[in-house]
Amino acid sequence: MTRSKTRLKYFQWYGLLFGLWWWLVPVGSLLLALNPRWLYSRPFRKARTTTRLFDDFSAREIRRVRVETVFGLLFWALAFQLLQLEWSAMLILYGMFGFNWSTRQYVTHAFSPRDVINGAWNLRVGRLHGAMLLNGQWDRVHHQHPHVSWIHLPELARGKAFDLGYWQQYRRLWRGPRCCREKGPRCLPRQGYEGLS
């Protein structure tokens, strides 16, 4: 790998951990609601992370995104009006949430096997921490049963061992990316994955 590609990977990695890309979620939702074809444009088709992301969006799902986006915009407009929120405070909170969300997404996935069903970790946490994570420490169990509500994951996980501790894995994230030679996972069929639960 060239030096510039290595630098790019480090920038992407720490950008994820610091929540720098989180703002793309609401912007992407807005763009998808306004013009879904934009997401099928060449830059999205070329990027490895998005080549399959929107392939199975039906017209019904696009309508749902549009409805949810309108409700989200109305909610925030009302919240700012009724609660007299300040933009500066909201941007700080938004940045803190982006950091938390981004780190939380990767702590259960980083360095796990490259597998659609088993490519996540079950992480050991204390009872209070588990409640704060809303059972998110059982992420591999969630991958194995994607249609089961997260409140039922501890039941499904009963008798299964944790892979490693949450804080041990969290510290590993901050040591930086590692070169992976493992072949990428095959996509699940677009229909029939419901049988996993």
PDB file of N, CA and C in Angstrom, residues 24-127:
ATOM      1  N   LEU A  24     -22.954  13.032   7.776  1.00  0.00           N
ATOM      2  CA  LEU A  24     -23.403  12.519   6.481  1.00  0.00           C
ATOM      3  C   LEU A  24     -24.727  11.761   6.586  1.00  0.00           C
ATOM      4  N   VAL A  25     -25.070  11.272   7.778  1.00  0.00           N
ATOM      5  CA  VAL A  25     -26.319  10.520   7.950  1.00  0.00           C
ATOM      6  C   VAL A  25     -27.537  11.417   7.703  1.00  0.00           C
ATOM      7  N   PRO A  26     -27.689  12.548   8.407  1.00  0.00           N
ATOM      8  CA  PRO A  26     -28.854  13.386   8.116  1.00  0.00           C
ATOM      9  C   PRO A  26     -28.798  14.021   6.729  1.00  0.00           C
ATOM     10  N   VAL A  27     -27.593  14.406   6.284  1.00  0.00           N
ATOM     11  CA  VAL A  27     -27.479  14.991   4.945  1.00  0.00           C
ATOM     12  C   VAL A  27     -27.865  13.949   3.890  1.00  0.00           C
ATOM     13  N   GLY A  28     -27.386  12.719   4.062  1.00  0.00           N
ATOM     14  CA  GLY A  28     -27.733  11.646   3.132  1.00  0.00           C
ATOM     15  C   GLY A  28     -29.220  11.350   3.124  1.00  0.00           C
ATOM     16  N   SER A  29     -29.850  11.382   4.299  1.00  0.00           N
ATOM     17  CA  SER A  29     -31.306  11.162   4.374  1.00  0.00           C
ATOM     18  C   SER A  29     -32.052  12.248   3.606  1.00  0.00           C
ATOM     19  N   LEU A  30     -31.605  13.469   3.775  1.00  0.00           N
ATOM     20  CA  LEU A  30     -32.238  14.588   3.066  1.00  0.00           C
ATOM     21  C   LEU A  30     -32.059  14.442   1.551  1.00  0.00           C
ATOM     22  N   LEU A  31     -30.837  14.097   1.124  1.00  0.00           N
ATOM     23  CA  LEU A  31     -30.593  13.907  -0.315  1.00  0.00           C
ATOM     24  C   LEU A  31     -31.396  12.740  -0.873  1.00  0.00           C
ATOM     25  N   LEU A  32     -31.485  11.660  -0.111  1.00  0.00           N
ATOM     26  CA  LEU A  32     -32.270  10.505  -0.550  1.00  0.00           C
ATOM     27  C   LEU A  32     -33.739  10.877  -0.680  1.00  0.00           C
ATOM     28  N   ALA A  33     -34.245  11.681   0.248  1.00  0.00           N
ATOM     29  CA  ALA A  33     -35.646  12.107   0.192  1.00  0.00           C
ATOM     30  C   ALA A  33     -35.897  13.027  -0.997  1.00  0.00           C
ATOM     31  N   LEU A  34     -34.949  13.913  -1.289  1.00  0.00           N
ATOM     32  CA  LEU A  34     -35.137  14.874  -2.376  1.00  0.00           C
ATOM     33  C   LEU A  34     -34.934  14.265  -3.761  1.00  0.00           C
ATOM     34  N   ASN A  35     -33.898  13.455  -3.893  1.00  0.00           N
ATOM     35  CA  ASN A  35     -33.591  12.886  -5.199  1.00  0.00           C
ATOM     36  C   ASN A  35     -32.875  11.547  -5.036  1.00  0.00           C
ATOM     37  N   PRO A  36     -33.614  10.447  -4.939  1.00  0.00           N
ATOM     38  CA  PRO A  36     -32.988   9.139  -4.712  1.00  0.00           C
ATOM     39  C   PRO A  36     -32.006   8.736  -5.809  1.00  0.00           C
ATOM     40  N   ARG A  37     -32.187   9.228  -7.033  1.00  0.00           N
ATOM     41  CA  ARG A  37     -31.283   8.851  -8.118  1.00  0.00           C
ATOM     42  C   ARG A  37     -29.866   9.345  -7.880  1.00  0.00           C
ATOM     43  N   TRP A  38     -29.732  10.409  -7.094  1.00  0.00           N
ATOM     44  CA  TRP A  38     -28.404  10.938  -6.793  1.00  0.00           C
ATOM     45  C   TRP A  38     -27.527   9.866  -6.152  1.00  0.00           C
ATOM     46  N   LEU A  39     -28.116   8.996  -5.349  1.00  0.00           N
ATOM     47  CA  LEU A  39     -27.352   7.959  -4.663  1.00  0.00           C
ATOM     48  C   LEU A  39     -26.919   6.827  -5.590  1.00  0.00           C
ATOM     49  N   TYR A  40     -27.445   6.811  -6.794  1.00  0.00           N
ATOM     50  CA  TYR A  40     -27.017   5.827  -7.786  1.00  0.00           C
ATOM     51  C   TYR A  40     -26.020   6.430  -8.765  1.00  0.00           C
ATOM     52  N   SER A  41     -25.563   7.629  -8.480  1.00  0.00           N
ATOM     53  CA  SER A  41     -24.617   8.308  -9.361  1.00  0.00           C
ATOM     54  C   SER A  41     -23.246   7.643  -9.261  1.00  0.00           C
ATOM     55  N   ARG A  42     -22.379   8.022 -10.164  1.00  0.00           N
ATOM     56  CA  ARG A  42     -21.075   7.376 -10.277  1.00  0.00           C
ATOM     57  C   ARG A  42     -20.248   7.374  -8.985  1.00  0.00           C
ATOM     58  N   PRO A  43     -20.141   8.518  -8.268  1.00  0.00           N
ATOM     59  CA  PRO A  43     -19.316   8.471  -7.045  1.00  0.00           C
ATOM     60  C   PRO A  43     -19.803   7.420  -6.038  1.00  0.00           C
ATOM     61  N   PHE A  44     -21.127   7.284  -5.895  1.00  0.00           N
ATOM     62  CA  PHE A  44     -21.657   6.280  -4.965  1.00  0.00           C
ATOM     63  C   PHE A  44     -21.452   4.871  -5.504  1.00  0.00           C
ATOM     64  N   ARG A  45     -21.586   4.695  -6.799  1.00  0.00           N
ATOM     65  CA  ARG A  45     -21.394   3.385  -7.408  1.00  0.00           C
ATOM     66  C   ARG A  45     -19.942   2.942  -7.324  1.00  0.00           C
ATOM     67  N   LYS A  46     -19.037   3.920  -7.362  1.00  0.00           N
ATOM     68  CA  LYS A  46     -17.608   3.615  -7.365  1.00  0.00           C
ATOM     69  C   LYS A  46     -17.098   3.275  -5.967  1.00  0.00           C
ATOM     70  N   ALA A  47     -17.663   3.911  -4.957  1.00  0.00           N
ATOM     71  CA  ALA A  47     -17.194   3.689  -3.574  1.00  0.00           C
ATOM     72  C   ALA A  47     -17.567   2.290  -3.111  1.00  0.00           C
ATOM     73  N   ARG A  48     -16.609   1.578  -2.539  1.00  0.00           N
ATOM     74  CA  ARG A  48     -16.857   0.198  -2.102  1.00  0.00           C
ATOM     75  C   ARG A  48     -17.929   0.119  -1.020  1.00  0.00           C
ATOM     76  N   THR A  49     -17.984   1.121  -0.155  1.00  0.00           N
ATOM     77  CA  THR A  49     -18.916   1.055   0.970  1.00  0.00           C
ATOM     78  C   THR A  49     -20.359   1.296   0.553  1.00  0.00           C
ATOM     79  N   THR A  50     -20.586   1.921  -0.587  1.00  0.00           N
ATOM     80  CA  THR A  50     -21.960   2.248  -0.970  1.00  0.00           C
ATOM     81  C   THR A  50     -22.451   1.515  -2.211  1.00  0.00           C
ATOM     82  N   THR A  51     -21.642   0.633  -2.792  1.00  0.00           N
ATOM     83  CA  THR A  51     -22.073  -0.026  -4.021  1.00  0.00           C
ATOM     84  C   THR A  51     -23.330  -0.860  -3.809  1.00  0.00           C
ATOM     85  N   ARG A  52     -23.501  -1.436  -2.642  1.00  0.00           N
ATOM     86  CA  ARG A  52     -24.667  -2.279  -2.374  1.00  0.00           C
ATOM     87  C   ARG A  52     -25.669  -1.621  -1.440  1.00  0.00           C
ATOM     88  N   LEU A  53     -25.300  -0.519  -0.853  1.00  0.00           N
ATOM     89  CA  LEU A  53     -26.081   0.077   0.225  1.00  0.00           C
ATOM     90  C   LEU A  53     -27.525   0.375  -0.155  1.00  0.00           C
ATOM     91  N   PHE A  54     -27.747   0.887  -1.346  1.00  0.00           N
ATOM     92  CA  PHE A  54     -29.088   1.311  -1.726  1.00  0.00           C
ATOM     93  C   PHE A  54     -29.711   0.430  -2.803  1.00  0.00           C
ATOM     94  N   ASP A  55     -29.090  -0.698  -3.103  1.00  0.00           N
ATOM     95  CA  ASP A  55     -29.590  -1.550  -4.182  1.00  0.00           C
ATOM     96  C   ASP A  55     -31.001  -2.062  -3.960  1.00  0.00           C
ATOM     97  N   ASP A  56     -31.364  -2.294  -2.725  1.00  0.00           N
ATOM     98  CA  ASP A  56     -32.678  -2.906  -2.492  1.00  0.00           C
ATOM     99  C   ASP A  56     -33.716  -1.920  -1.960  1.00  0.00           C
ATOM    100  N   PHE A  57     -33.501  -0.613  -2.166  1.00  0.00           N
ATOM    101  CA  PHE A  57     -34.501   0.377  -1.776  1.00  0.00           C
ATOM    102  C   PHE A  57     -35.626   0.371  -2.802  1.00  0.00           C
ATOM    103  N   SER A  58     -36.824   0.058  -2.353  1.00  0.00           N
ATOM    104  CA  SER A  58     -37.979   0.080  -3.246  1.00  0.00           C
ATOM    105  C   SER A  58     -38.613   1.478  -3.207  1.00  0.00           C
ATOM    106  N   ALA A  59     -39.564   1.708  -4.125  1.00  0.00           N
ATOM    107  CA  ALA A  59     -40.283   2.991  -4.145  1.00  0.00           C
ATOM    108  C   ALA A  59     -40.999   3.210  -2.814  1.00  0.00           C
ATOM    109  N   ARG A  60     -41.500   2.146  -2.224  1.00  0.00           N
ATOM    110  CA  ARG A  60     -42.193   2.241  -0.933  1.00  0.00           C
ATOM    111  C   ARG A  60     -41.240   2.719   0.165  1.00  0.00           C
ATOM    112  N   GLU A  61     -40.024   2.189   0.156  1.00  0.00           N
ATOM    113  CA  GLU A  61     -39.057   2.590   1.173  1.00  0.00           C
ATOM    114  C   GLU A  61     -38.595   4.030   0.972  1.00  0.00           C
ATOM    115  N   ILE A  62     -38.485   4.458  -0.289  1.00  0.00           N
ATOM    116  CA  ILE A  62     -38.129   5.850  -0.570  1.00  0.00           C
ATOM    117  C   ILE A  62     -39.224   6.775  -0.033  1.00  0.00           C
ATOM    118  N   ARG A  63     -40.488   6.383  -0.233  1.00  0.00           N
ATOM    119  CA  ARG A  63     -41.596   7.186   0.318  1.00  0.00           C
ATOM    120  C   ARG A  63     -41.500   7.260   1.833  1.00  0.00           C
ATOM    121  N   ARG A  64     -41.162   6.149   2.455  1.00  0.00           N
ATOM    122  CA  ARG A  64     -41.029   6.132   3.917  1.00  0.00           C
ATOM    123  C   ARG A  64     -39.908   7.066   4.375  1.00  0.00           C
ATOM    124  N   VAL A  65     -38.784   7.048   3.669  1.00  0.00           N
ATOM    125  CA  VAL A  65     -37.679   7.961   3.996  1.00  0.00           C
ATOM    126  C   VAL A  65     -38.159   9.402   3.877  1.00  0.00           C
ATOM    127  N   ARG A  66     -38.934   9.694   2.834  1.00  0.00           N
ATOM    128  CA  ARG A  66     -39.431  11.062   2.642  1.00  0.00           C
ATOM    129  C   ARG A  66     -40.357  11.483   3.780  1.00  0.00           C
ATOM    130  N   VAL A  67     -41.251  10.610   4.170  1.00  0.00           N
ATOM    131  CA  VAL A  67     -42.179  10.919   5.265  1.00  0.00           C
ATOM    132  C   VAL A  67     -41.401  11.132   6.562  1.00  0.00           C
ATOM    133  N   GLU A  68     -40.460  10.241   6.862  1.00  0.00           N
ATOM    134  CA  GLU A  68     -39.678  10.367   8.089  1.00  0.00           C
ATOM    135  C   GLU A  68     -38.826  11.633   8.075  1.00  0.00           C
ATOM    136  N   THR A  69     -38.317  12.006   6.914  1.00  0.00           N
ATOM    137  CA  THR A  69     -37.517  13.229   6.807  1.00  0.00           C
ATOM    138  C   THR A  69     -38.376  14.463   7.071  1.00  0.00           C
ATOM    139  N   VAL A  70     -39.572  14.490   6.520  1.00  0.00           N
ATOM    140  CA  VAL A  70     -40.483  15.618   6.763  1.00  0.00           C
ATOM    141  C   VAL A  70     -40.822  15.709   8.248  1.00  0.00           C
ATOM    142  N   PHE A  71     -41.142  14.569   8.871  1.00  0.00           N
ATOM    143  CA  PHE A  71     -41.447  14.580  10.302  1.00  0.00           C
ATOM    144  C   PHE A  71     -40.234  15.018  11.127  1.00  0.00           C
ATOM    145  N   GLY A  72     -39.042  14.577  10.722  1.00  0.00           N
ATOM    146  CA  GLY A  72     -37.828  15.003  11.429  1.00  0.00           C
ATOM    147  C   GLY A  72     -37.612  16.502  11.341  1.00  0.00           C
ATOM    148  N   LEU A  73     -37.788  17.068  10.148  1.00  0.00           N
ATOM    149  CA  LEU A  73     -37.638  18.514   9.976  1.00  0.00           C
ATOM    150  C   LEU A  73     -38.686  19.283  10.789  1.00  0.00           C
ATOM    151  N   LEU A  74     -39.925  18.785  10.783  1.00  0.00           N
ATOM    152  CA  LEU A  74     -40.976  19.430  11.573  1.00  0.00           C
ATOM    153  C   LEU A  74     -40.671  19.362  13.065  1.00  0.00           C
ATOM    154  N   PHE A  75     -40.203  18.209  13.515  1.00  0.00           N
ATOM    155  CA  PHE A  75     -39.862  18.040  14.928  1.00  0.00           C
ATOM    156  C   PHE A  75     -38.822  19.071  15.352  1.00  0.00           C
ATOM    157  N   TRP A  76     -37.735  19.187  14.575  1.00  0.00           N
ATOM    158  CA  TRP A  76     -36.672  20.116  14.952  1.00  0.00           C
ATOM    159  C   TRP A  76     -37.113  21.564  14.837  1.00  0.00           C
ATOM    160  N   ALA A  77     -37.921  21.883  13.851  1.00  0.00           N
ATOM    161  CA  ALA A  77     -38.434  23.257  13.732  1.00  0.00           C
ATOM    162  C   ALA A  77     -39.269  23.610  14.963  1.00  0.00           C
ATOM    163  N   LEU A  78     -40.146  22.679  15.379  1.00  0.00           N
ATOM    164  CA  LEU A  78     -40.964  22.905  16.583  1.00  0.00           C
ATOM    165  C   LEU A  78     -40.108  22.960  17.845  1.00  0.00           C
ATOM    166  N   ALA A  79     -39.141  22.058  17.941  1.00  0.00           N
ATOM    167  CA  ALA A  79     -38.276  22.033  19.127  1.00  0.00           C
ATOM    168  C   ALA A  79     -37.525  23.350  19.277  1.00  0.00           C
ATOM    169  N   PHE A  80     -36.970  23.852  18.188  1.00  0.00           N
ATOM    170  CA  PHE A  80     -36.244  25.121  18.254  1.00  0.00           C
ATOM    171  C   PHE A  80     -37.180  26.263  18.635  1.00  0.00           C
ATOM    172  N   GLN A  81     -38.383  26.219  18.093  1.00  0.00           N
ATOM    173  CA  GLN A  81     -39.342  27.293  18.359  1.00  0.00           C
ATOM    174  C   GLN A  81     -39.858  27.239  19.797  1.00  0.00           C
ATOM    175  N   LEU A  82     -40.340  26.085  20.217  1.00  0.00           N
ATOM    176  CA  LEU A  82     -40.975  25.952  21.531  1.00  0.00           C
ATOM    177  C   LEU A  82     -39.978  25.979  22.690  1.00  0.00           C
ATOM    178  N   LEU A  83     -38.818  25.368  22.497  1.00  0.00           N
ATOM    179  CA  LEU A  83     -37.840  25.271  23.584  1.00  0.00           C
ATOM    180  C   LEU A  83     -36.779  26.360  23.525  1.00  0.00           C
ATOM    181  N   GLN A  84     -36.864  27.204  22.507  1.00  0.00           N
ATOM    182  CA  GLN A  84     -35.905  28.287  22.317  1.00  0.00           C
ATOM    183  C   GLN A  84     -34.462  27.770  22.378  1.00  0.00           C
ATOM    184  N   LEU A  85     -34.218  26.729  21.596  1.00  0.00           N
ATOM    185  CA  LEU A  85     -32.898  26.109  21.556  1.00  0.00           C
ATOM    186  C   LEU A  85     -31.903  27.041  20.868  1.00  0.00           C
ATOM    187  N   GLU A  86     -30.636  26.903  21.242  1.00  0.00           N
ATOM    188  CA  GLU A  86     -29.576  27.694  20.626  1.00  0.00           C
ATOM    189  C   GLU A  86     -28.774  26.797  19.693  1.00  0.00           C
ATOM    190  N   TRP A  87     -28.467  27.323  18.507  1.00  0.00           N
ATOM    191  CA  TRP A  87     -27.731  26.550  17.512  1.00  0.00           C
ATOM    192  C   TRP A  87     -26.379  26.100  18.041  1.00  0.00           C
ATOM    193  N   SER A  88     -25.680  26.981  18.760  1.00  0.00           N
ATOM    194  CA  SER A  88     -24.338  26.626  19.243  1.00  0.00           C
ATOM    195  C   SER A  88     -24.394  25.444  20.207  1.00  0.00           C
ATOM    196  N   ALA A  89     -25.348  25.474  21.132  1.00  0.00           N
ATOM    197  CA  ALA A  89     -25.487  24.359  22.081  1.00  0.00           C
ATOM    198  C   ALA A  89     -25.864  23.075  21.357  1.00  0.00           C
ATOM    199  N   MET A  90     -26.756  23.175  20.378  1.00  0.00           N
ATOM    200  CA  MET A  90     -27.180  21.984  19.637  1.00  0.00           C
ATOM    201  C   MET A  90     -26.024  21.397  18.829  1.00  0.00           C
ATOM    202  N   LEU A  91     -25.184  22.253  18.248  1.00  0.00           N
ATOM    203  CA  LEU A  91     -24.044  21.756  17.476  1.00  0.00           C
ATOM    204  C   LEU A  91     -23.030  21.052  18.371  1.00  0.00           C
ATOM    205  N   ILE A  92     -22.828  21.566  19.585  1.00  0.00           N
ATOM    206  CA  ILE A  92     -21.927  20.896  20.537  1.00  0.00           C
ATOM    207  C   ILE A  92     -22.488  19.534  20.919  1.00  0.00           C
ATOM    208  N   LEU A  93     -23.776  19.492  21.261  1.00  0.00           N
ATOM    209  CA  LEU A  93     -24.400  18.211  21.616  1.00  0.00           C
ATOM    210  C   LEU A  93     -24.378  17.248  20.438  1.00  0.00           C
ATOM    211  N   TYR A  94     -24.630  17.760  19.250  1.00  0.00           N
ATOM    212  CA  TYR A  94     -24.611  16.949  18.046  1.00  0.00           C
ATOM    213  C   TYR A  94     -23.225  16.349  17.825  1.00  0.00           C
ATOM    214  N   GLY A  95     -22.171  17.159  18.028  1.00  0.00           N
ATOM    215  CA  GLY A  95     -20.806  16.660  17.897  1.00  0.00           C
ATOM    216  C   GLY A  95     -20.492  15.579  18.921  1.00  0.00           C
ATOM    217  N   MET A  96     -20.964  15.767  20.156  1.00  0.00           N
ATOM    218  CA  MET A  96     -20.754  14.763  21.200  1.00  0.00           C
ATOM    219  C   MET A  96     -21.484  13.466  20.848  1.00  0.00           C
ATOM    220  N   PHE A  97     -22.708  13.604  20.341  1.00  0.00           N
ATOM    221  CA  PHE A  97     -23.453  12.422  19.943  1.00  0.00           C
ATOM    222  C   PHE A  97     -22.752  11.706  18.791  1.00  0.00           C
ATOM    223  N   GLY A  98     -22.252  12.482  17.815  1.00  0.00           N
ATOM    224  CA  GLY A  98     -21.550  11.885  16.679  1.00  0.00           C
ATOM    225  C   GLY A  98     -20.343  11.082  17.126  1.00  0.00           C
ATOM    226  N   PHE A  99     -19.579  11.623  18.080  1.00  0.00           N
ATOM    227  CA  PHE A  99     -18.423  10.905  18.618  1.00  0.00           C
ATOM    228  C   PHE A  99     -18.868   9.608  19.281  1.00  0.00           C
ATOM    229  N   ASN A 100     -19.894   9.697  20.139  1.00  0.00           N
ATOM    230  CA  ASN A 100     -20.382   8.521  20.858  1.00  0.00           C
ATOM    231  C   ASN A 100     -20.936   7.472  19.897  1.00  0.00           C
ATOM    232  N   TRP A 101     -21.761   7.897  18.970  1.00  0.00           N
ATOM    233  CA  TRP A 101     -22.386   6.963  18.025  1.00  0.00           C
ATOM    234  C   TRP A 101     -21.338   6.270  17.171  1.00  0.00           C
ATOM    235  N   SER A 102     -20.378   7.040  16.653  1.00  0.00           N
ATOM    236  CA  SER A 102     -19.378   6.470  15.763  1.00  0.00           C
ATOM    237  C   SER A 102     -18.514   5.448  16.485  1.00  0.00           C
ATOM    238  N   THR A 103     -18.053   5.818  17.675  1.00  0.00           N
ATOM    239  CA  THR A 103     -17.237   4.880  18.439  1.00  0.00           C
ATOM    240  C   THR A 103     -18.045   3.642  18.780  1.00  0.00           C
ATOM    241  N   ARG A 104     -19.284   3.844  19.165  1.00  0.00           N
ATOM    242  CA  ARG A 104     -20.164   2.730  19.538  1.00  0.00           C
ATOM    243  C   ARG A 104     -20.382   1.767  18.369  1.00  0.00           C
ATOM    244  N   GLN A 105     -20.482   2.289  17.153  1.00  0.00           N
ATOM    245  CA  GLN A 105     -20.680   1.438  15.987  1.00  0.00           C
ATOM    246  C   GLN A 105     -19.480   0.539  15.725  1.00  0.00           C
ATOM    247  N   TYR A 106     -18.296   1.049  15.972  1.00  0.00           N
ATOM    248  CA  TYR A 106     -17.093   0.308  15.605  1.00  0.00           C
ATOM    249  C   TYR A 106     -16.557  -0.574  16.711  1.00  0.00           C
ATOM    250  N   VAL A 107     -16.911  -0.298  17.943  1.00  0.00           N
ATOM    251  CA  VAL A 107     -16.356  -1.098  19.036  1.00  0.00           C
ATOM    252  C   VAL A 107     -16.821  -2.554  18.935  1.00  0.00           C
ATOM    253  N   THR A 108     -18.003  -2.816  18.421  1.00  0.00           N
ATOM    254  CA  THR A 108     -18.485  -4.196  18.314  1.00  0.00           C
ATOM    255  C   THR A 108     -18.180  -4.833  16.955  1.00  0.00           C
ATOM    256  N   HIS A 109     -17.573  -4.080  16.035  1.00  0.00           N
ATOM    257  CA  HIS A 109     -17.291  -4.621  14.708  1.00  0.00           C
ATOM    258  C   HIS A 109     -15.811  -4.676  14.349  1.00  0.00           C
ATOM    259  N   ALA A 110     -15.018  -3.738  14.845  1.00  0.00           N
ATOM    260  CA  ALA A 110     -13.616  -3.654  14.438  1.00  0.00           C
ATOM    261  C   ALA A 110     -12.870  -4.941  14.751  1.00  0.00           C
ATOM    262  N   PHE A 111     -12.101  -5.393  13.780  1.00  0.00           N
ATOM    263  CA  PHE A 111     -11.225  -6.570  13.897  1.00  0.00           C
ATOM    264  C   PHE A 111     -11.989  -7.881  14.071  1.00  0.00           C
ATOM    265  N   SER A 112     -13.297  -7.871  13.826  1.00  0.00           N
ATOM    266  CA  SER A 112     -14.072  -9.112  13.890  1.00  0.00           C
ATOM    267  C   SER A 112     -13.933  -9.840  12.556  1.00  0.00           C
ATOM    268  N   PRO A 113     -14.330 -11.116  12.488  1.00  0.00           N
ATOM    269  CA  PRO A 113     -14.266 -11.828  11.202  1.00  0.00           C
ATOM    270  C   PRO A 113     -15.090 -11.101  10.145  1.00  0.00           C
ATOM    271  N   ARG A 114     -14.656 -11.144   8.907  1.00  0.00           N
ATOM    272  CA  ARG A 114     -15.385 -10.476   7.817  1.00  0.00           C
ATOM    273  C   ARG A 114     -16.492 -11.416   7.356  1.00  0.00           C
ATOM    274  N   ASP A 115     -17.592 -11.337   8.080  1.00  0.00           N
ATOM    275  CA  ASP A 115     -18.711 -12.229   7.830  1.00  0.00           C
ATOM    276  C   ASP A 115     -19.994 -11.459   8.121  1.00  0.00           C
ATOM    277  N   VAL A 116     -20.982 -11.582   7.246  1.00  0.00           N
ATOM    278  CA  VAL A 116     -22.218 -10.822   7.415  1.00  0.00           C
ATOM    279  C   VAL A 116     -22.963 -11.239   8.680  1.00  0.00           C
ATOM    280  N   ILE A 117     -22.957 -12.515   8.998  1.00  0.00           N
ATOM    281  CA  ILE A 117     -23.727 -13.014  10.143  1.00  0.00           C
ATOM    282  C   ILE A 117     -22.900 -13.035  11.428  1.00  0.00           C
ATOM    283  N   ASN A 118     -21.655 -13.446  11.348  1.00  0.00           N
ATOM    284  CA  ASN A 118     -20.830 -13.573  12.553  1.00  0.00           C
ATOM    285  C   ASN A 118     -19.750 -12.509  12.671  1.00  0.00           C
ATOM    286  N   GLY A 119     -19.841 -11.453  11.882  1.00  0.00           N
ATOM    287  CA  GLY A 119     -18.827 -10.405  11.872  1.00  0.00           C
ATOM    288  C   GLY A 119     -19.059  -9.313  12.885  1.00  0.00           C
ATOM    289  N   ALA A 120     -19.203  -9.678  14.129  1.00  0.00           N
ATOM    290  CA  ALA A 120     -19.363  -8.714  15.222  1.00  0.00           C
ATOM    291  C   ALA A 120     -18.949  -9.412  16.510  1.00  0.00           C
ATOM    292  N   TRP A 121     -18.757  -8.624  17.553  1.00  0.00           N
ATOM    293  CA  TRP A 121     -18.348  -9.172  18.856  1.00  0.00           C
ATOM    294  C   TRP A 121     -19.489  -9.080  19.861  1.00  0.00           C
ATOM    295  N   ASN A 122     -19.497 -10.031  20.776  1.00  0.00           N
ATOM    296  CA  ASN A 122     -20.285  -9.924  22.000  1.00  0.00           C
ATOM    297  C   ASN A 122     -19.299  -9.476  23.074  1.00  0.00           C
ATOM    298  N   LEU A 123     -19.527  -8.298  23.637  1.00  0.00           N
ATOM    299  CA  LEU A 123     -18.548  -7.697  24.548  1.00  0.00           C
ATOM    300  C   LEU A 123     -19.018  -7.739  25.999  1.00  0.00           C
ATOM    301  N   ARG A 124     -18.101  -8.089  26.879  1.00  0.00           N
ATOM    302  CA  ARG A 124     -18.393  -8.171  28.309  1.00  0.00           C
ATOM    303  C   ARG A 124     -18.477  -6.769  28.898  1.00  0.00           C
ATOM    304  N   VAL A 125     -19.581  -6.483  29.553  1.00  0.00           N
ATOM    305  CA  VAL A 125     -19.788  -5.189  30.210  1.00  0.00           C
ATOM    306  C   VAL A 125     -20.466  -5.441  31.557  1.00  0.00           C
ATOM    307  N   GLY A 126     -20.476  -4.420  32.405  1.00  0.00           N
ATOM    308  CA  GLY A 126     -21.220  -4.509  33.653  1.00  0.00           C
ATOM    309  C   GLY A 126     -22.708  -4.329  33.391  1.00  0.00           C
ATOM    310  N   ARG A 127     -23.518  -4.622  34.384  1.00  0.00           N
ATOM    311  CA  ARG A 127     -24.974  -4.552  34.231  1.00  0.00           C
ATOM    312  C   ARG A 127     -25.456  -3.140  33.858  1.00  0.00           C
TER     313      ARG A 127
END
